[in-house]
XYZ file of N, CA and C in Angstrom:
603
model
N 9.810 -25.516 1.283
C 11.085 -24.536 1.567
C 11.061 -22.910 0.747
N 10.276 -23.657 -0.196
C 10.666 -22.250 -1.458
C 9.425 -21.634 -0.677
N 7.985 -21.173 0.415
C 7.519 -19.987 1.268
C 8.233 -20.141 2.466
N 8.818 -20.628 2.674
C 10.296 -19.611 4.072
C 10.866 -19.218 3.659
N 11.288 -19.306 1.541
C 12.561 -18.558 1.679
C 11.482 -16.979 1.361
N 10.740 -16.836 0.839
C 9.534 -16.213 0.138
C 9.136 -14.944 1.519
N 9.164 -16.061 2.692
C 8.535 -15.484 4.283
C 9.973 -14.639 4.820
N 10.715 -15.127 4.839
C 11.949 -14.251 5.265
C 12.621 -13.359 4.171
N 12.340 -13.950 2.995
C 13.280 -12.910 2.346
C 12.667 -11.575 2.483
N 11.593 -11.562 1.941
C 9.933 -10.128 2.526
C 9.938 -9.118 4.027
N 10.082 -9.966 4.632
C 11.365 -9.480 5.936
C 12.362 -9.066 5.964
N 13.413 -9.293 5.279
C 14.355 -9.114 5.559
C 14.444 -7.278 4.929
N 13.906 -7.570 3.124
C 13.792 -6.845 1.792
C 13.163 -5.485 3.178
N 12.547 -5.851 3.360
C 11.517 -4.950 4.010
C 12.079 -4.001 5.455
N 13.279 -4.884 5.971
C 14.055 -4.388 7.495
C 14.752 -3.720 6.253
N 15.405 -3.810 5.366
C 17.466 -3.644 5.378
C 17.343 -2.990 4.029
N 15.585 -3.643 2.856
C 15.885 -3.415 1.222
C 16.261 -3.962 0.924
N 15.925 -3.829 -0.402
C 15.765 -5.189 -1.853
C 17.321 -5.110 -2.237
N 17.952 -3.449 -2.042
C 19.734 -3.659 -2.486
C 20.681 -4.252 -1.789
N 20.259 -3.699 -0.242
C 21.165 -4.252 0.640
C 21.557 -5.602 1.285
N 20.516 -6.350 0.517
C 20.297 -8.259 0.908
C 20.748 -8.873 0.073
N 21.758 -9.885 0.739
C 22.216 -10.614 -0.642
C 21.645 -11.738 -0.851
N 21.897 -12.784 -1.281
C 21.398 -14.454 -1.567
C 22.061 -15.160 0.243
N 23.378 -14.632 0.302
C 24.357 -15.275 1.044
C 23.557 -14.379 2.678
N 22.630 -13.541 2.547
C 22.158 -13.079 3.972
C 21.199 -14.202 4.386
N 20.162 -14.086 3.376
C 19.062 -15.058 3.317
C 19.220 -15.985 3.796
N 20.533 -17.282 3.092
C 20.824 -18.186 3.689
C 21.297 -18.637 5.142
N 21.526 -17.219 5.284
C 23.046 -17.555 6.822
C 21.157 -16.986 7.945
N 20.366 -16.074 7.622
C 19.274 -16.058 8.233
C 18.945 -17.135 8.339
N 18.575 -17.787 7.519
C 17.557 -19.154 7.613
C 18.388 -20.515 7.412
N 19.951 -20.159 7.904
C 20.718 -21.406 8.387
C 20.539 -22.524 6.935
N 20.256 -22.170 5.863
C 20.355 -22.691 4.840
C 21.494 -22.659 3.859
N 22.251 -23.294 2.500
C 23.047 -22.895 1.450
C 22.500 -22.057 0.906
N 22.720 -21.282 -0.119
C 23.084 -20.666 -0.914
C 22.018 -21.529 -2.173
N 22.581 -22.715 -2.264
C 21.690 -23.377 -3.269
C 20.855 -23.876 -2.651
N 20.247 -24.089 -2.299
C 19.210 -24.604 -1.391
C 17.924 -23.099 -1.956
N 18.526 -21.878 -2.316
C 17.436 -20.664 -2.280
C 17.603 -20.735 -4.604
N 19.216 -21.179 -4.263
C 18.880 -21.288 -5.784
C 18.567 -22.292 -7.184
N 17.646 -23.891 -5.565
C 17.288 -24.605 -6.492
C 15.500 -23.657 -6.771
N 14.820 -23.107 -6.069
C 13.698 -22.767 -6.058
C 13.040 -21.080 -6.765
N 14.637 -20.532 -7.120
C 14.990 -18.950 -7.438
C 15.983 -19.056 -8.622
N 15.804 -18.556 -9.553
C 16.808 -19.004 -10.295
C 18.409 -17.165 -10.348
N 17.837 -16.626 -9.537
C 18.725 -15.014 -9.604
C 17.916 -14.690 -8.102
N 18.080 -12.637 -7.338
C 17.918 -12.730 -7.015
C 16.836 -11.414 -7.224
N 17.130 -11.326 -9.185
C 15.357 -11.084 -9.957
C 14.127 -11.719 -9.388
N 14.558 -12.677 -9.450
C 13.870 -13.764 -9.980
C 12.841 -13.200 -8.382
N 13.250 -13.958 -6.777
C 13.380 -13.649 -5.903
C 12.814 -12.513 -6.041
N 13.052 -11.154 -5.873
C 12.353 -9.777 -5.596
C 11.245 -10.093 -5.943
N 10.878 -9.820 -7.093
C 9.525 -10.064 -8.018
C 8.494 -11.425 -7.872
N 8.963 -12.014 -7.156
C 8.241 -12.988 -6.486
C 7.480 -12.904 -4.602
N 8.386 -12.188 -4.444
C 8.220 -11.027 -3.488
C 7.243 -10.590 -3.352
N 7.698 -9.224 -3.678
C 6.768 -8.214 -4.703
C 5.806 -8.564 -4.764
N 5.337 -9.394 -5.469
C 4.194 -9.770 -5.887
C 3.159 -10.256 -4.792
N 4.027 -11.213 -4.325
C 3.918 -11.695 -2.820
C 2.595 -11.186 -2.015
N 3.758 -9.770 -1.960
C 3.141 -8.555 -0.400
C 1.765 -7.943 -1.308
N 2.001 -7.269 -3.022
C 0.857 -7.364 -3.212
C -0.510 -8.095 -2.899
N -0.037 -8.962 -3.191
C -0.932 -10.365 -3.049
C -1.753 -10.275 -1.539
N -1.161 -10.786 -0.805
C -1.260 -10.237 1.118
C -2.226 -8.926 0.885
N -1.839 -8.064 0.374
C -1.981 -7.178 0.855
C -4.012 -6.524 0.378
N -3.755 -7.451 -1.106
C -5.118 -6.712 -1.618
C -5.961 -8.576 -0.883
N -5.269 -9.316 -0.723
C -6.688 -9.819 0.406
C -6.684 -8.997 1.343
N -6.131 -9.004 1.957
C -6.744 -7.963 3.312
C -7.935 -6.425 3.407
N -6.794 -5.927 1.810
C -8.288 -4.828 1.895
C -9.207 -5.867 1.372
N -9.677 -6.314 0.419
C -11.002 -7.157 -0.168
C -11.639 -7.608 1.624
N -10.775 -8.076 2.233
C -11.802 -8.892 4.102
C -12.300 -7.462 4.120
N -11.952 -5.777 4.117
C -11.915 -4.507 4.947
C -13.200 -4.345 3.906
N -13.055 -4.342 2.740
C -14.302 -4.155 2.123
C -15.730 -4.985 2.751
N -15.228 -6.181 2.150
C -17.082 -6.830 2.464
C -17.227 -6.780 4.404
N -16.200 -6.210 5.218
C -16.815 -5.888 6.717
C -17.420 -5.093 6.970
N -17.378 -3.662 5.928
C -16.727 -2.722 6.819
C -18.620 -2.025 7.049
N -18.632 -0.816 7.678
C -20.012 -0.502 7.215
C -20.309 1.142 6.324
N -19.654 1.364 6.261
C -19.450 1.812 5.326
C -17.991 2.495 4.424
N -18.278 3.442 3.213
C -16.788 3.849 2.993
C -16.329 4.705 3.668
N -16.976 5.681 4.323
C -15.693 6.516 4.993
C -14.734 5.252 6.445
N -15.437 4.196 6.890
C -15.408 3.808 7.703
C -14.117 2.892 7.376
N -14.460 2.414 5.420
C -13.893 1.731 4.952
C -12.244 1.923 4.963
N -11.989 3.312 4.438
C -10.525 4.479 4.136
C -10.467 4.410 4.740
N -10.415 4.183 5.988
C -10.222 4.749 7.443
C -9.219 3.178 7.968
N -9.972 1.776 7.666
C -9.637 1.042 8.049
C -8.063 0.552 7.493
N -8.744 0.460 5.502
C -7.439 0.384 5.121
C -6.457 1.176 5.548
N -6.403 1.859 6.081
C -5.082 2.462 5.769
C -4.683 2.196 7.270
N -5.587 1.894 7.769
C -4.883 1.502 9.568
C -4.176 -0.009 9.448
N -5.349 -1.186 8.183
C -4.647 -1.893 7.008
C -2.879 -1.897 6.874
N -3.119 -0.578 6.078
C -2.164 -0.506 4.537
C -0.292 0.050 6.250
N -0.736 0.928 6.957
C -0.362 1.637 7.568
C 0.867 0.251 9.018
N -0.291 -0.350 9.635
C 0.297 -2.382 9.844
C 0.979 -2.657 9.070
N 1.295 -3.060 8.412
C 1.483 -3.535 7.054
C 3.995 -2.980 6.613
N 2.586 -1.369 6.939
C 4.602 -0.753 6.447
C 5.098 -0.659 7.263
N 4.305 -0.449 8.879
C 5.273 -0.157 10.247
C 6.754 -0.259 10.280
N 7.292 -2.057 9.954
C 8.407 -2.743 9.599
C 9.746 -2.529 8.597
N 8.935 -1.316 7.991
C 9.748 -0.142 6.662
C 10.729 0.500 6.721
N 11.522 0.034 7.114
C 13.001 1.096 7.436
C 14.234 1.324 6.368
N 13.093 1.039 4.962
C 14.656 0.782 3.352
C 13.989 1.577 2.535
N 12.433 1.670 3.257
C 11.938 2.776 1.733
C 11.936 1.718 0.162
N 11.403 0.551 0.509
C 11.325 -0.568 -0.448
C 11.157 0.068 -1.820
N 9.212 0.833 -1.871
C 9.426 1.152 -3.264
C 9.849 1.907 -3.692
N 10.833 2.676 -2.936
C 11.819 3.328 -3.412
C 12.584 2.733 -4.793
N 13.203 1.495 -2.957
C 14.541 0.669 -3.651
C 14.019 0.546 -5.230
N 13.081 -0.264 -5.407
C 12.115 -1.653 -6.551
C 12.285 -0.094 -7.555
N 11.589 1.139 -7.578
C 12.096 1.662 -8.449
C 13.283 2.367 -8.801
N 14.574 2.445 -8.233
C 16.021 2.299 -8.514
C 16.079 1.308 -9.409
N 16.324 -0.323 -8.524
C 17.358 -1.066 -8.871
C 16.626 -1.696 -9.376
N 15.214 -1.987 -9.861
C 14.682 -3.298 -10.470
C 13.444 -2.392 -11.223
N 13.639 -1.883 -11.694
C 12.625 -0.361 -12.559
C 10.910 -1.705 -13.208
N 12.261 -2.847 -13.671
C 10.770 -2.982 -14.595
C 9.832 -4.234 -13.450
N 10.198 -4.710 -12.921
C 9.374 -5.040 -11.391
C 8.168 -4.248 -10.680
N 9.042 -2.783 -10.900
C 8.890 -1.677 -10.115
C 7.478 -0.818 -10.894
N 7.598 -1.144 -11.986
C 6.745 -0.665 -13.806
C 5.331 -1.641 -13.617
N 5.849 -2.835 -13.519
C 4.714 -3.763 -13.124
C 3.758 -3.557 -11.822
N 3.773 -3.681 -11.260
C 3.820 -3.360 -10.032
C 2.625 -2.347 -9.686
N 3.149 -1.023 -10.190
C 2.252 -0.417 -9.856
C 0.952 -0.026 -10.995
N 1.094 -0.842 -12.174
C 0.282 -0.906 -13.026
C -0.873 -2.048 -11.886
N 0.079 -3.348 -11.564
C -1.327 -4.114 -10.502
C -1.899 -3.189 -9.272
N -1.180 -2.624 -9.303
C -1.513 -1.352 -7.931
C -3.190 -0.268 -8.472
N -2.667 0.334 -9.044
C -3.216 0.936 -10.395
C -4.401 -0.187 -10.729
N -4.298 -0.727 -11.371
C -5.505 -1.371 -11.220
C -6.399 -2.028 -10.074
N -6.617 -2.612 -9.557
C -6.106 -3.038 -7.661
C -7.296 -1.757 -6.973
N -6.452 -1.178 -7.052
C -6.880 0.139 -6.066
C -8.451 1.911 -6.959
N -7.998 1.239 -8.172
C -8.827 1.554 -9.325
C -10.257 1.522 -9.395
N -10.100 -0.167 -9.119
C -12.027 -0.846 -9.218
C -12.081 -0.944 -7.889
N -11.542 -0.765 -6.836
C -11.486 -1.073 -5.199
C -12.488 0.210 -4.711
N -11.682 1.539 -5.124
C -11.962 3.082 -4.797
C -13.406 3.366 -5.762
N -13.083 2.759 -7.024
C -14.076 3.137 -7.931
C -16.065 2.651 -7.282
N -16.058 1.520 -6.927
C -16.763 1.066 -5.588
C -17.342 1.253 -5.132
N -16.265 1.439 -3.479
C -16.314 1.916 -2.743
C -17.210 3.458 -2.962
N -16.246 4.255 -4.136
C -17.679 5.563 -4.235
C -18.970 6.124 -4.650
N -19.473 4.941 -5.015
C -20.605 4.171 -5.495
C -21.674 4.353 -4.909
N -20.883 3.061 -3.132
C -21.536 2.985 -2.784
C -21.345 4.392 -1.840
N -20.588 5.158 -1.777
C -20.377 6.369 -0.824
C -22.017 7.564 -1.531
N -21.966 7.462 -2.619
C -23.166 8.240 -3.255
C -24.230 7.796 -2.900
N -24.889 5.918 -2.951
C -25.974 5.291 -2.939
C -26.071 5.570 -1.765
N -25.148 5.272 -0.571
C -25.510 5.452 0.751
C -26.223 7.161 1.127
N -25.947 8.282 -0.118
C -26.046 9.538 1.169
C -24.626 10.420 1.367
N -23.409 9.198 1.472
C -22.436 9.498 2.344
C -21.725 10.497 1.350
N -21.547 10.661 0.015
C -20.189 11.492 -1.186
C -21.604 12.412 -2.463
N -21.547 13.508 -2.474
C -22.373 14.204 -3.064
C -22.183 12.172 -4.617
N -23.356 13.410 -5.043
C -24.380 12.469 -6.406
C -23.590 12.839 -7.437
N -22.608 14.337 -7.245
C -22.457 15.283 -8.409
C -20.985 14.807 -8.908
N -20.131 13.804 -7.911
C -18.825 13.500 -7.983
C -18.734 13.134 -9.468
N -17.050 12.827 -10.067
C -17.399 12.455 -10.866
C -16.657 10.549 -11.016
N -17.134 9.908 -10.482
C -16.014 8.339 -10.155
C -14.811 8.163 -10.650
N -14.755 7.530 -11.482
C -13.547 7.590 -12.465
C -12.415 8.667 -12.243
N -12.534 9.918 -12.775
C -11.268 10.458 -11.577
C -11.727 10.861 -10.375
N -12.156 10.695 -10.147
C -11.938 10.398 -9.177
C -10.564 9.497 -8.232
N -11.308 8.776 -8.406
C -10.541 7.722 -8.052
C -9.363 7.502 -8.271
N -9.237 7.806 -10.027
C -7.112 8.130 -10.395
C -6.624 9.309 -9.585
N -7.692 10.447 -8.829
C -6.823 11.227 -8.343
C -6.527 10.622 -6.773
N -7.251 9.553 -6.971
C -6.577 8.800 -5.262
C -6.210 8.189 -5.820
N -5.110 7.885 -6.364
C -4.574 6.484 -6.291
C -3.386 7.431 -6.681
N -3.398 8.695 -7.711
C -2.275 9.553 -7.950
C -1.493 10.175 -6.784
N -2.324 10.545 -5.255
C -2.298 11.896 -4.847
C -1.839 10.109 -3.346
N -2.520 9.072 -2.910
C -1.959 7.622 -2.445
C 0.031 7.444 -3.225
N -0.391 7.420 -3.735
C 0.950 7.739 -4.205
C 2.509 8.712 -4.420
N 1.806 9.811 -4.983
C 2.488 11.269 -5.163
C 3.284 11.296 -3.717
N 1.900 10.481 -2.437
C 2.929 11.476 -1.045
C 3.640 10.722 -0.381
N 4.238 9.504 -1.189
C 5.450 8.677 -1.068
C 6.583 8.968 -1.448
N 6.229 9.669 -2.358
C 7.918 10.326 -3.406
C 8.274 11.080 -2.531
N 9.792 10.844 -2.083
C 10.932 11.148 -0.266
C 11.389 12.359 -0.197
N 11.066 13.021 -1.865
C 12.103 14.630 -2.716
C 10.758 15.973 -2.255
N 9.461 15.075 -2.534
C 8.560 16.163 -2.408
C 8.453 16.370 -0.801
N 7.897 14.293 -0.096
C 7.539 14.547 1.111
C 8.665 14.461 1.842
N 9.468 14.708 2.337
C 11.146 14.560 2.826
C 10.371 14.230 4.718
N 11.188 12.105 4.506
C 10.572 10.878 5.201
C 10.785 12.131 7.436
N 11.860 13.119 7.146
C 12.219 13.715 8.363
C 10.677 14.783 9.043
N 10.079 15.055 7.822
C 9.536 16.206 8.089
C 7.730 16.194 8.017
N 7.604 14.908 7.450
C 6.346 14.415 7.574
C 6.041 12.490 7.568
N 6.109 12.387 8.093
C 6.091 11.154 9.339
C 4.932 9.816 8.160
N 4.814 8.866 7.680
C 3.694 8.239 6.613
C 2.861 8.516 7.159
N 2.403 8.025 8.481
C 1.343 8.199 9.355
C 0.705 9.812 8.927
N 1.426 10.562 9.453
C 0.743 11.968 8.874
C 0.593 12.106 7.601
N 1.773 11.690 6.381
C 0.571 11.569 4.925
C -0.230 11.255 4.420
N -0.435 9.785 5.390
C -1.976 9.302 5.049
C -2.839 9.627 5.872
N -2.851 10.352 6.812
C -3.830 10.704 7.997
C -4.765 11.826 6.922
N -3.510 13.020 6.413
C -4.115 14.189 5.841
C -4.401 13.905 4.151
N -4.034 13.470 3.631
C -3.891 13.202 2.830
C -5.698 12.249 2.669
N -6.042 11.601 3.440
C -7.522 10.876 3.449
C -8.392 11.771 3.701
N -8.090 12.886 4.978
C -8.800 13.666 5.299
C -9.089 15.187 4.089
N -8.128 15.575 3.910
C -8.045 16.006 2.885
C -9.229 15.453 1.300
N -8.942 13.900 0.826
C -9.529 13.460 -0.245
C -11.116 13.247 0.499
N -11.211 13.491 1.511
C -12.863 13.084 1.903
C -13.870 14.428 2.169
N -13.287 15.059 2.275
C -13.308 16.018 2.996
C -14.430 17.203 1.442
N -13.265 16.369 0.378
C -13.801 16.788 -1.101
C -15.687 16.170 -1.857
N -15.843 14.785 -1.193
C -16.587 14.223 -1.676
C -17.884 14.325 -0.575
N -18.117 14.967 0.836
C -18.828 14.165 1.511
C -20.181 14.730 1.680
N -21.075 14.634 1.998
C -22.566 15.764 2.448
C -22.109 16.061 3.236
N -23.009 15.756 3.730
C -23.674 17.243 5.206
C -23.457 15.394 6.405
N -24.265 14.119 6.014
C -24.738 13.443 6.322
C -23.037 12.523 6.498
N -22.679 12.641 5.584
C -21.012 12.076 5.603
C -19.904 12.732 5.987
N -19.714 13.758 6.429
C -19.274 14.967 7.056
C -19.155 14.872 9.059
N -20.160 13.969 8.767
C -21.097 13.628 10.346
C -19.838 11.750 10.962
N -19.928 11.367 10.005
C -19.543 10.450 9.891
C -18.002 10.901 10.736
N -17.151 11.713 9.051
C -15.960 11.625 8.998
C -15.919 12.285 10.124
N -16.316 13.648 10.611
C -16.173 14.242 11.470
C -15.489 13.422 12.921
N -16.433 11.866 13.095
C -15.959 11.682 14.782
C -14.399 10.684 14.105
N -13.799 10.605 12.984
C -12.767 9.928 12.749
C -11.518 10.687 12.921
N -11.978 12.006 12.774
C -11.202 12.900 12.266
C -10.604 13.426 14.014
N -11.931 13.384 15.059
C -12.201 13.739 16.138
C -10.900 12.822 16.557
N -10.991 11.463 16.768
C -10.954 10.026 17.061
C -9.443 10.706 17.135
N -8.776 10.687 15.755
C -7.306 10.734 15.440
C -6.525 11.149 16.045
N -7.215 12.768 16.405
C -6.948 13.704 16.641
C -7.045 13.568 18.847
N -7.751 12.988 19.073
C -7.291 12.780 21.211
C -6.361 11.971 20.734
């Protein structure tokens, strides 16, 4: 039952937002009593926290699978972008923004976890790119991986990139191209160009 509550809550939070969804809404959607939810989660904050880190782990597992299967670090980044976009496609409520506003402590812990995961993953990917001659060997791997995280989180700021002007897919696509153009070698650019051409057609 605990897993069913987590799954249904995840779906509702992503669609309607962490703030809007009540424990009553979840109970009604599932056809169970609110008491049943409280057996597993002492309050809504605990449920929000569990859902947040469940989602984080799900996305991390998916990214790990992509990293293992990809042919090269350029393809890997594009595959991760597609995977993340697929996960975000049901978001109608800017869940990260709501989390930051209404559950700041959970958001702070999430951001640290996201940074640790992405920093490690991007560093490995950058080193792989250098070793295979796709990325310039003069780049500072630690610095670039931190910049990449900063940019990827920065484009989600609706105050700077309003949704009506910049759809998330456009932002992720443009930022990824911007990031890769700065670090690829001529050999890497040939592969990058294939993805740019494919995405424009």
